[in-house]
Coordinates of C-alpha atoms and ligand atoms in Angstrom, one line a residue:
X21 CA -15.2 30.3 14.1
X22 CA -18.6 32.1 13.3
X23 CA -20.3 32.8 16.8
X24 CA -23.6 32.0 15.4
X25 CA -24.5 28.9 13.8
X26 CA -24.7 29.4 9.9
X27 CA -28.2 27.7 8.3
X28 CA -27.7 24.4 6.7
X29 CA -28.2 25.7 3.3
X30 CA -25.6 28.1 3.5
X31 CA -23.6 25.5 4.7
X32 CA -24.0 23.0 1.7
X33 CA -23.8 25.9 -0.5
X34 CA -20.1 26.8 1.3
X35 CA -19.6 22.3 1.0
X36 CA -20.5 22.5 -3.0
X37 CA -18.1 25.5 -3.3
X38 CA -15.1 23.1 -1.9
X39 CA -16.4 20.0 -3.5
X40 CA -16.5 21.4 -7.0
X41 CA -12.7 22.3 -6.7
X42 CA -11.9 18.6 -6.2
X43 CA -11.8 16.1 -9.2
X44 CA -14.7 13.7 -9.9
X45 CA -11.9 11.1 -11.2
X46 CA -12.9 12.6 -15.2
X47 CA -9.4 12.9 -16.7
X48 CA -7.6 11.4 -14.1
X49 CA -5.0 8.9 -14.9
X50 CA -2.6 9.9 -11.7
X51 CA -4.5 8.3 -8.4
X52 CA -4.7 4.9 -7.3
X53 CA -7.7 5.4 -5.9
X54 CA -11.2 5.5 -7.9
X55 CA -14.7 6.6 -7.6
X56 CA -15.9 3.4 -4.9
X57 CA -18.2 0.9 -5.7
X58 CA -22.4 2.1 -4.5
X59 CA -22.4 -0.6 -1.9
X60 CA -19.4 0.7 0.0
X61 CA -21.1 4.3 -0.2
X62 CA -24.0 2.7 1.4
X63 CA -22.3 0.5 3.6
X64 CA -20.4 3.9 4.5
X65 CA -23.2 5.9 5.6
X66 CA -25.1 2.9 7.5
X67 CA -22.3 2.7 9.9
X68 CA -20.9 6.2 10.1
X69 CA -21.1 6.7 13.9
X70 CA -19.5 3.2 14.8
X71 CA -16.5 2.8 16.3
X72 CA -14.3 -0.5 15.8
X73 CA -12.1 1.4 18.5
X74 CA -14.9 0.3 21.4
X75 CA -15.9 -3.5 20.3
X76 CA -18.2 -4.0 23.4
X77 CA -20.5 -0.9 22.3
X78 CA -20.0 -1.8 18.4
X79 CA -19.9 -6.1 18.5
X80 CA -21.3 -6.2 14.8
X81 CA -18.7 -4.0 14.0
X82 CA -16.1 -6.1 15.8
X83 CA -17.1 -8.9 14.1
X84 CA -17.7 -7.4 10.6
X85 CA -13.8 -6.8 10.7
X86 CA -13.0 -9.8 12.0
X87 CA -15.1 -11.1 8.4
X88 CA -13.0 -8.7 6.4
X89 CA -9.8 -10.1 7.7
X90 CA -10.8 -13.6 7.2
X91 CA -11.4 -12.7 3.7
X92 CA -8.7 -10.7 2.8
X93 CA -6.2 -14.1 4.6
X94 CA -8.3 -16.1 2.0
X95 CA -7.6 -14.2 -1.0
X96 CA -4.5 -14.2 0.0
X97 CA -4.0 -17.8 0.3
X98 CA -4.1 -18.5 3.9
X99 CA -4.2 -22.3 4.4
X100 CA -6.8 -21.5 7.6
X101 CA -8.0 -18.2 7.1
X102 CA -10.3 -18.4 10.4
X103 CA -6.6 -18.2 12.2
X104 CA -4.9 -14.9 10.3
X105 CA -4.8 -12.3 12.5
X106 CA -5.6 -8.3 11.5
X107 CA -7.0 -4.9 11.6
X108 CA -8.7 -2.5 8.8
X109 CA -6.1 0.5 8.8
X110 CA -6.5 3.5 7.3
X111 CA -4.4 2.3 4.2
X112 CA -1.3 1.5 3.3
X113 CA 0.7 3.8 4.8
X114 CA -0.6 2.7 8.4
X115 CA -0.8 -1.2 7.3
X116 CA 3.1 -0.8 6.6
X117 CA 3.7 1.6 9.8
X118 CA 2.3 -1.7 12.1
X119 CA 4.1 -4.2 10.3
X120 CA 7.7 -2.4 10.7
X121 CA 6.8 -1.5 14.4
X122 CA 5.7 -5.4 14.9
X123 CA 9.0 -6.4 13.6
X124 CA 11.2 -3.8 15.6
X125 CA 9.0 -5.2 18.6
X126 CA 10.3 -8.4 17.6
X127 CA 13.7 -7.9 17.3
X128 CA 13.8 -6.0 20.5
X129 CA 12.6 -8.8 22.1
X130 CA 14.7 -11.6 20.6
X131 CA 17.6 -10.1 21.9
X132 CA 15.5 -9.8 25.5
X133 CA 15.7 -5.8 25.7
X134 CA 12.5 -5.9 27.3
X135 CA 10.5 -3.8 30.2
X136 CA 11.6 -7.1 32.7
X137 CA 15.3 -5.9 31.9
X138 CA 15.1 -2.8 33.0
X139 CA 16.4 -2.5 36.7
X140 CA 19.3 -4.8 36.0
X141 CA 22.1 -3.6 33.3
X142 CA 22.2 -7.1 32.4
X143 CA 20.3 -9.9 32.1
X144 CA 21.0 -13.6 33.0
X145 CA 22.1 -14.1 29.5
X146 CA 24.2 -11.0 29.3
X147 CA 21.9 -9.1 27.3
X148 CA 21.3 -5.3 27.4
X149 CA 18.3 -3.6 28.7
X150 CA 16.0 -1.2 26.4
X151 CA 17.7 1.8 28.1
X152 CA 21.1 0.7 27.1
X153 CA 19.9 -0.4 23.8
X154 CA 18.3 3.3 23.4
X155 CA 21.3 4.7 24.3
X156 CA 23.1 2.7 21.7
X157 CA 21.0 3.3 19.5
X158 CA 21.4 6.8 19.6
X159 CA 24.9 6.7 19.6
X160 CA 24.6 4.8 16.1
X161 CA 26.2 2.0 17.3
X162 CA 22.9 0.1 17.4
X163 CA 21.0 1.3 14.4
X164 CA 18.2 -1.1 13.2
X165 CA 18.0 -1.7 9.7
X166 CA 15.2 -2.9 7.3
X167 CA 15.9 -4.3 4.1
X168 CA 13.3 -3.1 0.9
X169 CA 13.8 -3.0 -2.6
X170 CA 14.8 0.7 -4.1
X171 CA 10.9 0.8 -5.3
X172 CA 9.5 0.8 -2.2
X173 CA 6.6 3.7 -1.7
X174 CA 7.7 6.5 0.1
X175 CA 5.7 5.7 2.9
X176 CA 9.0 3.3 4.2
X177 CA 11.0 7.1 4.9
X178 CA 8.3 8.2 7.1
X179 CA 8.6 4.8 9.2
X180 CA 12.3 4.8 8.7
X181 CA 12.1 8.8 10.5
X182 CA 9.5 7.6 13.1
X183 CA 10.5 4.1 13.8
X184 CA 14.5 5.2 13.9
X185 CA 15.5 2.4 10.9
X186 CA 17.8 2.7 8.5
X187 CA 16.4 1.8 5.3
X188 CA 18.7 -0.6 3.3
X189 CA 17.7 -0.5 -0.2
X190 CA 18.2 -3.7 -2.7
X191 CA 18.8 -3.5 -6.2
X192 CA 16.4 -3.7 -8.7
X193 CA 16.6 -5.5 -12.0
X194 CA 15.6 -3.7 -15.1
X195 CA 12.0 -4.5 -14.2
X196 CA 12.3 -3.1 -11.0
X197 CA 12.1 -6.0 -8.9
X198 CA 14.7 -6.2 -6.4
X199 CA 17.4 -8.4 -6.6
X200 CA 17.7 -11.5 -3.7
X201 CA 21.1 -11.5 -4.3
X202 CA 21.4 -7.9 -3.2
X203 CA 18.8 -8.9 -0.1
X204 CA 20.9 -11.3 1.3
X205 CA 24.4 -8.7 1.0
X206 CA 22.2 -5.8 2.7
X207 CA 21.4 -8.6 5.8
X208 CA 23.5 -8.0 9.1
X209 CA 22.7 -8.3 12.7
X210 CA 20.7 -5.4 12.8
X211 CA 18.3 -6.5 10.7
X212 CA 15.1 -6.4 11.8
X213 CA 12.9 -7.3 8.6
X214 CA 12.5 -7.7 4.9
X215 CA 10.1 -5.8 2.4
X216 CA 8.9 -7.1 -0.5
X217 CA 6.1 -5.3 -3.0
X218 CA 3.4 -6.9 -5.0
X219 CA 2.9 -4.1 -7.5
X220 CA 5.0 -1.5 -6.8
X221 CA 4.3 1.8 -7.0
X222 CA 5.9 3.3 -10.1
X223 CA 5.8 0.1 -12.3
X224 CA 2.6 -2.1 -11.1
X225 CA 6.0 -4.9 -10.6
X226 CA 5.8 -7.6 -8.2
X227 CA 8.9 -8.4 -6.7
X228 CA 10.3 -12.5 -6.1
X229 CA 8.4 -13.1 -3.1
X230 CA 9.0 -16.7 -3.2
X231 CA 12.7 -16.0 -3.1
X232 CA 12.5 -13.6 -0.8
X233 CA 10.5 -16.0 1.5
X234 CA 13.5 -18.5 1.2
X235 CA 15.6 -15.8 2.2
X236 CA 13.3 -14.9 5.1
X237 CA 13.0 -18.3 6.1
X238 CA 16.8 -19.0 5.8
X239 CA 17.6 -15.6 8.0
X240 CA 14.5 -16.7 10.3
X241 CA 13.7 -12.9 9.3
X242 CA 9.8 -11.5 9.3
X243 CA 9.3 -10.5 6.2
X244 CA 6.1 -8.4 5.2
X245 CA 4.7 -7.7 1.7
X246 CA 3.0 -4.4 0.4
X247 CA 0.5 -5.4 -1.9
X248 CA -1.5 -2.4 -1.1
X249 CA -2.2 -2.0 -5.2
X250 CA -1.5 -5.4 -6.1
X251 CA -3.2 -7.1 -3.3
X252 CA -7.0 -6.7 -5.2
X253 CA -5.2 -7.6 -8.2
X254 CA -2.7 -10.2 -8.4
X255 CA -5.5 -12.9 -6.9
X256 CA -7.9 -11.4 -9.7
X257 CA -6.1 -11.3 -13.2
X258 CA -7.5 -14.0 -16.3
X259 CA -5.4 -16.8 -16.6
X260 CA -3.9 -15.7 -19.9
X261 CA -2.1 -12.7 -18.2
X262 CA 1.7 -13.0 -17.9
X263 CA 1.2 -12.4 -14.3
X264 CA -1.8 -14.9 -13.5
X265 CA -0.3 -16.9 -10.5
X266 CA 1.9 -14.9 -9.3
X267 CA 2.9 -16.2 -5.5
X268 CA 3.0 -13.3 -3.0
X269 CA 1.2 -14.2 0.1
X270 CA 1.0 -16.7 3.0
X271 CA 1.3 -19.9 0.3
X272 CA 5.0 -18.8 0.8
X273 CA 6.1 -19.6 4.6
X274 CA 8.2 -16.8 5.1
X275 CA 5.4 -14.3 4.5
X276 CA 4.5 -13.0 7.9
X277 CA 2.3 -9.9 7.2
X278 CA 0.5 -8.9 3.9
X279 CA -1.2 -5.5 3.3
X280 CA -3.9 -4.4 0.8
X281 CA -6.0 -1.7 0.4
X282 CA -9.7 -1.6 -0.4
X283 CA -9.5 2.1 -0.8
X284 CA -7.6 1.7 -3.9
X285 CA -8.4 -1.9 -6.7
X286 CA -10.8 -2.9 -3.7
X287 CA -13.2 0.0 -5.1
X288 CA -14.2 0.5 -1.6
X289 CA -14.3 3.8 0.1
X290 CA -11.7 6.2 1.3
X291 CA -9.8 5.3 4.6
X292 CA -9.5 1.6 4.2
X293 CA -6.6 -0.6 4.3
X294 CA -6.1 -3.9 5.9
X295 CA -3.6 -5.5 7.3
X296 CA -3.3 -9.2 7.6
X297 CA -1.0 -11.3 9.7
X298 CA -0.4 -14.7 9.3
X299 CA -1.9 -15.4 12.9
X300 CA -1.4 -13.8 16.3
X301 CA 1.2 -15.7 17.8
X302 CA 4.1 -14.9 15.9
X303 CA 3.5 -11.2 17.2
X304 CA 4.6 -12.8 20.3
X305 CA 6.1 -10.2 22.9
X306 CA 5.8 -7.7 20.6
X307 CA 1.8 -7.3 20.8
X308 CA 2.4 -7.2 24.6
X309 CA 4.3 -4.0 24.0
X310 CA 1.6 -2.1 21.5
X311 CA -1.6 -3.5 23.5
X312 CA -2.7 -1.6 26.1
X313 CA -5.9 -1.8 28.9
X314 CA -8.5 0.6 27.9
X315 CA -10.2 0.9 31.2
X316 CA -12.6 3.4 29.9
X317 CA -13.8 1.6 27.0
X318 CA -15.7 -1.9 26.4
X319 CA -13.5 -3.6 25.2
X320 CA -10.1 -4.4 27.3
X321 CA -6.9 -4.1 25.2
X322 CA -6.4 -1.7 22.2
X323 CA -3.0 -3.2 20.0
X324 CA -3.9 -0.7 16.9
X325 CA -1.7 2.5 16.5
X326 CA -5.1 3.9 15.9
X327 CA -7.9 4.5 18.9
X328 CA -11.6 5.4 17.7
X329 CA -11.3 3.6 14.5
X330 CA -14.4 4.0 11.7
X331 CA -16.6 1.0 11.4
X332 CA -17.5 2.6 8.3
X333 CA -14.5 1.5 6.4
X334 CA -14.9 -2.0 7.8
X335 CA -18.7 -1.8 7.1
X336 CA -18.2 -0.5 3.2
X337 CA -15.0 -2.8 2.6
X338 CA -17.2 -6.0 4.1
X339 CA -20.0 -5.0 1.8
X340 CA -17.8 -4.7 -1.8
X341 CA -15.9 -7.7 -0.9
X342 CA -19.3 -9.8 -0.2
X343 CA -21.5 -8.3 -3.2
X344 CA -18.5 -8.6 -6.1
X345 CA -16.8 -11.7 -4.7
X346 CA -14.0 -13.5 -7.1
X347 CA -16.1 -13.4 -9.1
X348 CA -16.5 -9.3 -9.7
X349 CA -12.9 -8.8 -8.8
X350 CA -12.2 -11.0 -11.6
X351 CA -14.3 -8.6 -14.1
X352 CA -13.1 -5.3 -12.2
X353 CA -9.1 -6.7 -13.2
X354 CA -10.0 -7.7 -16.0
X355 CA -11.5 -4.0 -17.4
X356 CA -8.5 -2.4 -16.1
X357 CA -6.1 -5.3 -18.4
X358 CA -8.5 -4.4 -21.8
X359 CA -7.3 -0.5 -21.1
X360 CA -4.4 -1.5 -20.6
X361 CA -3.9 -3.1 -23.8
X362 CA -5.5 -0.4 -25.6
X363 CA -3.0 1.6 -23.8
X364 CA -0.1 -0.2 -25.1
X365 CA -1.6 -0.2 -28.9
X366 CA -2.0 3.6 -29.0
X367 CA 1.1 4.0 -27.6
X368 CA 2.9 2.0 -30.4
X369 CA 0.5 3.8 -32.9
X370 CA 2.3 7.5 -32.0
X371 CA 5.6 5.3 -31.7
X372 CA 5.9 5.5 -27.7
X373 CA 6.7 2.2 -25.9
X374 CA 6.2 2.1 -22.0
X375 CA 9.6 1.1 -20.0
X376 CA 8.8 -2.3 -19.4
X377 CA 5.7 -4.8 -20.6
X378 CA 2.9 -3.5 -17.5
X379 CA 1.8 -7.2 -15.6
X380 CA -1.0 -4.9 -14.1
X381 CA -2.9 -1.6 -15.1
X382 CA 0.5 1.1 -14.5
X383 CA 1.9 1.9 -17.8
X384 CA 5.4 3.9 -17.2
X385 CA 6.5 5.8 -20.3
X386 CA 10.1 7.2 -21.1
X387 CA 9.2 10.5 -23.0
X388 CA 12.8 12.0 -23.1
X389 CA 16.0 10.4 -25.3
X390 CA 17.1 8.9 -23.3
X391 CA 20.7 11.0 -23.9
X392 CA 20.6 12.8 -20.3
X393 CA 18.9 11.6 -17.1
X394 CA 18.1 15.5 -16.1
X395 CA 17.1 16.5 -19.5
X396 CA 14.6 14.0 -20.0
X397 CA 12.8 14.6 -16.1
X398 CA 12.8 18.1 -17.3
X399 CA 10.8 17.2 -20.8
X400 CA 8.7 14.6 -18.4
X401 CA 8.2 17.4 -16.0
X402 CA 7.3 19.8 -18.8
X403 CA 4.8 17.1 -20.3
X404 CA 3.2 16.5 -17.6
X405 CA 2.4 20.1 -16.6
X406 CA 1.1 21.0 -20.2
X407 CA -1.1 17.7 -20.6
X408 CA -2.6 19.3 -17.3
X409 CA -2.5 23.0 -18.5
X410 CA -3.8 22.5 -22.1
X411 CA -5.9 19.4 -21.9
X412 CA -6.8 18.8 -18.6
X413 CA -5.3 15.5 -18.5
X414 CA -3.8 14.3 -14.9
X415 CA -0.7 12.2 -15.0
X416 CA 2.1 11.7 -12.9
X417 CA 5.7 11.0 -13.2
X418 CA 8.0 8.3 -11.9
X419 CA 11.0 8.8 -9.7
X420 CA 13.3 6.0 -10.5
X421 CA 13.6 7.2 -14.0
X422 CA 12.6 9.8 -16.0
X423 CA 8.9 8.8 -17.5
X424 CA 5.3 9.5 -17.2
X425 CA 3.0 7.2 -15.5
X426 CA -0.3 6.5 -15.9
X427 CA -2.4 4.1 -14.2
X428 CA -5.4 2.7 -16.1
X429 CA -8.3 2.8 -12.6
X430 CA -12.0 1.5 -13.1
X431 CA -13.2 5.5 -13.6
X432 CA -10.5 5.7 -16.6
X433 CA -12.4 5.0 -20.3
X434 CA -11.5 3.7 -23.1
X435 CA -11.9 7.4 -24.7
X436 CA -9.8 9.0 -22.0
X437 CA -7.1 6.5 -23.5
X438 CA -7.7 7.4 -26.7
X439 CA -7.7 11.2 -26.0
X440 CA -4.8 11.1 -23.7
X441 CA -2.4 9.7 -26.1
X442 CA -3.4 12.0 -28.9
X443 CA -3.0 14.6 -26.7
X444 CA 0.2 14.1 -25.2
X445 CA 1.4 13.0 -28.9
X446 CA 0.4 16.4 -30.3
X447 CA 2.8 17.9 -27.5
X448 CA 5.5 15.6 -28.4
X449 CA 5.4 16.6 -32.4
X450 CA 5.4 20.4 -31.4
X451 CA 9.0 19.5 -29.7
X452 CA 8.6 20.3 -26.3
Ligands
PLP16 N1 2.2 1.0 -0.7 C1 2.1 1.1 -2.0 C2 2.7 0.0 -2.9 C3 1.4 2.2 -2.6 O1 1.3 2.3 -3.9 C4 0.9 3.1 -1.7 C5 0.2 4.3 -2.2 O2 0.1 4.6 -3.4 C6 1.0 3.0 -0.3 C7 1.7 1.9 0.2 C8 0.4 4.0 0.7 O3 -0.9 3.9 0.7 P1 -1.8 5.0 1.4 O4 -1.6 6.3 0.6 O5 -3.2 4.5 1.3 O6 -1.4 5.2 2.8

């Protein structure tokens, strides 16, 4: 660190110099997130030294996230939306981390390995304590599992490596939805959950939720559903859509948790996810175990995995949500369909087709073909990096198979469509 203080135009000068190396969205057909709406920018900035961490000190704050919760449990088809339960995360990542801890919680619980346990090696019931089931569970013989389709985002390895789960992945179907049949063979005793994915991350798919919510229901399972693209979507798309009605959320009674993410269709700003549960008492026991006093603060209990938490994110979500409403969510869809389309028709004009028909604005396209698996990723690979290189164009690939992916976000024009395509079809003809 300097040991005198640098003057504050040097210092924006030094800002600009970083700033300009990042993108301004132009040519970018990669993210999931986009440039945010001007309210949440100035909903940003009025609240950018408030902390939802300390409610007593910030009680609008509190209260503006308790708003954004009820909202998000209405869009989501809560039948009481006053009585959904929640916290703005920092995305989806987090939102998912909270839901697979709540669930482990619950399991833990249910077969009474709790705190109260531990000075006896049973219980009255015969169970085993938390140190015994530790110790199992690092023996392997007690190794939780979590049940997710193969297309779940890779944010599920990082819980499965913190939260010590075994991931138990489902088939897909050449959609890439996963399979109930396959959900209901990966189910044993150890399971402490199900996954299902409204837009998933490759494709834009939305898994069966309503028959996974059977399936939850019949395994009296939690079952939690990452709609952290779809979630500003799905509720959003014109009736004529393939995907208009598409169930996902807490209409379905095995749906304990939903997440979404403003920071990403909810063109709010960057860290903002929420997490919605489908109200407080089916966290039961394991709330007790995440909440803890907070002597030193206002408020008395924290239960986020997060402390200091910015209002700002609650503040710029609450203000997007109120000033588009359905309404501008609708239109905001509905651009990011029309691209889509127009997508799809130059596509088929340069005689590309993407893998499957997109139900939302992720178009996945095989470039390779189709002969050998690591031939084609190494075209796709290739493609990519020379749209970049040449043309300046950002795309990304998909993992499940070789293909490029592009995702049509609310920064991405009608020209950059246009231009992209040509681009990557002039690649193509000079045979890559
Ligand atoms: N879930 C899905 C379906 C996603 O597509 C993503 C990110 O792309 C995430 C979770 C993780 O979100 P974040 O990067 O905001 O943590």
């Amino acid at each position: 660190m300097n040991e005198k203080g640098l003057l504050e135009e040097e210092i924006l000068a030094e800002l600009s110099f970083f700033s300009n190396q990042d993108t301004n969205f132009k040519k970018v057909l990669s993210s999931m997130c986009t440039i945010p709406h001007p309210i949440a920018i100035a909903a940003y900035y009025q609240f950018i030294h408030s902390n939802i961490g300390d409610p007593g000190l910030f009680r609008g704050t509190a209260e503006m996230e308790k708003r954004v919760i009820e909202m998000a449990a209405d869009v989501l088809n809560h039948s009481d939306p006053s009585t959904a339960f929640g916290h703005i995360t920092s995305g989806g990542t987090e939102s998912n981390i909270e839901a697979v801890y709540h669930m482990k919680s619950r399991f833990l619980a249910s077969r009474e390995c709790s705190k109260g346990n531990k000075n006896s090696n049973k219980n009255k019931n015969g169970n085993k304590s938390d140190d015994e089931c530790s110790a199992e569970n690092e023996k392997g013989c007690l190794r939780l599992n979590l049940v997710l389709p193969k297309t779940a985002h890779f944010s599920f390895e990082k819980i499965a490596n913190l939260l010590d789960i075994e991931l138990k992945k489902a088939d897909i179907d050449p959609l890439f939805r996963t399979v109930p049949e396959s959900v209901t063979s990966l189910i044993d005793e150890n399971t402490i959950g199900l996954i299902g994915i409204a837009g998933n991350t490759e494709f834009g798919e939305c898994d069966p939720i309503d028959a996974l919510s059977e399936i939850a229901c019949r395994y009296r399972l939690p079952l939690h559903i990452d709609a952290a693209f779809g979630g500003f979507i799905y509720p959003f798309l014109e009736t004529s859509r393939p995907g208009f009605g598409t169930e996902f959320a807490f209409d379905l009674p095995g749906v304990t948790s939903v997440s979404l993410d403003p920071h990403k269709m909810g063109l709010s700003v960057i860290p903002a996810g929420i997490l919605v549960f489908r109200n407080e008492s089916i966290l039961n026991q394991s709330l007790d175990k995440i909440r803890v006093k907070t002597p030193y603060l206002t408020g008395r209990y924290q239960s986020t995995i997060t402390g200091t938490r910015p209002a700002a994110a609650a503040a710029a979500a609450y203000a997007v949500m109120k000033h588009l409403g359905r309404e501008g969510y609708r239109q905001n869809v509905a651009y990011c369909m029309r691209l889509t389309d127009v997508f799809r028709k130059e596509l088929e004009k340069v005689g590309l087709h993407p893998y499957s028909e997109p139900q939302i604005n992720i178009v996945t396209v095989p470039v390779g073909d189709g002969k050998d698996p690591s031939d084609d990723r190494e075209k796709t690979d290739k493609i990519r990096s020379l749209l970049l290189e040449k043309y300046g164009w950002n795309v990304s690939v998909a993992r499940t198979i070789p293909a490029l992916r592009f995702v049509l976000m609310p920064h991405v024009t009608e020209e950059d469509v246009i231009g992209v395509i040509s681009d990557l079809k002039k690649l193509l003809d000079a045979e890559i």
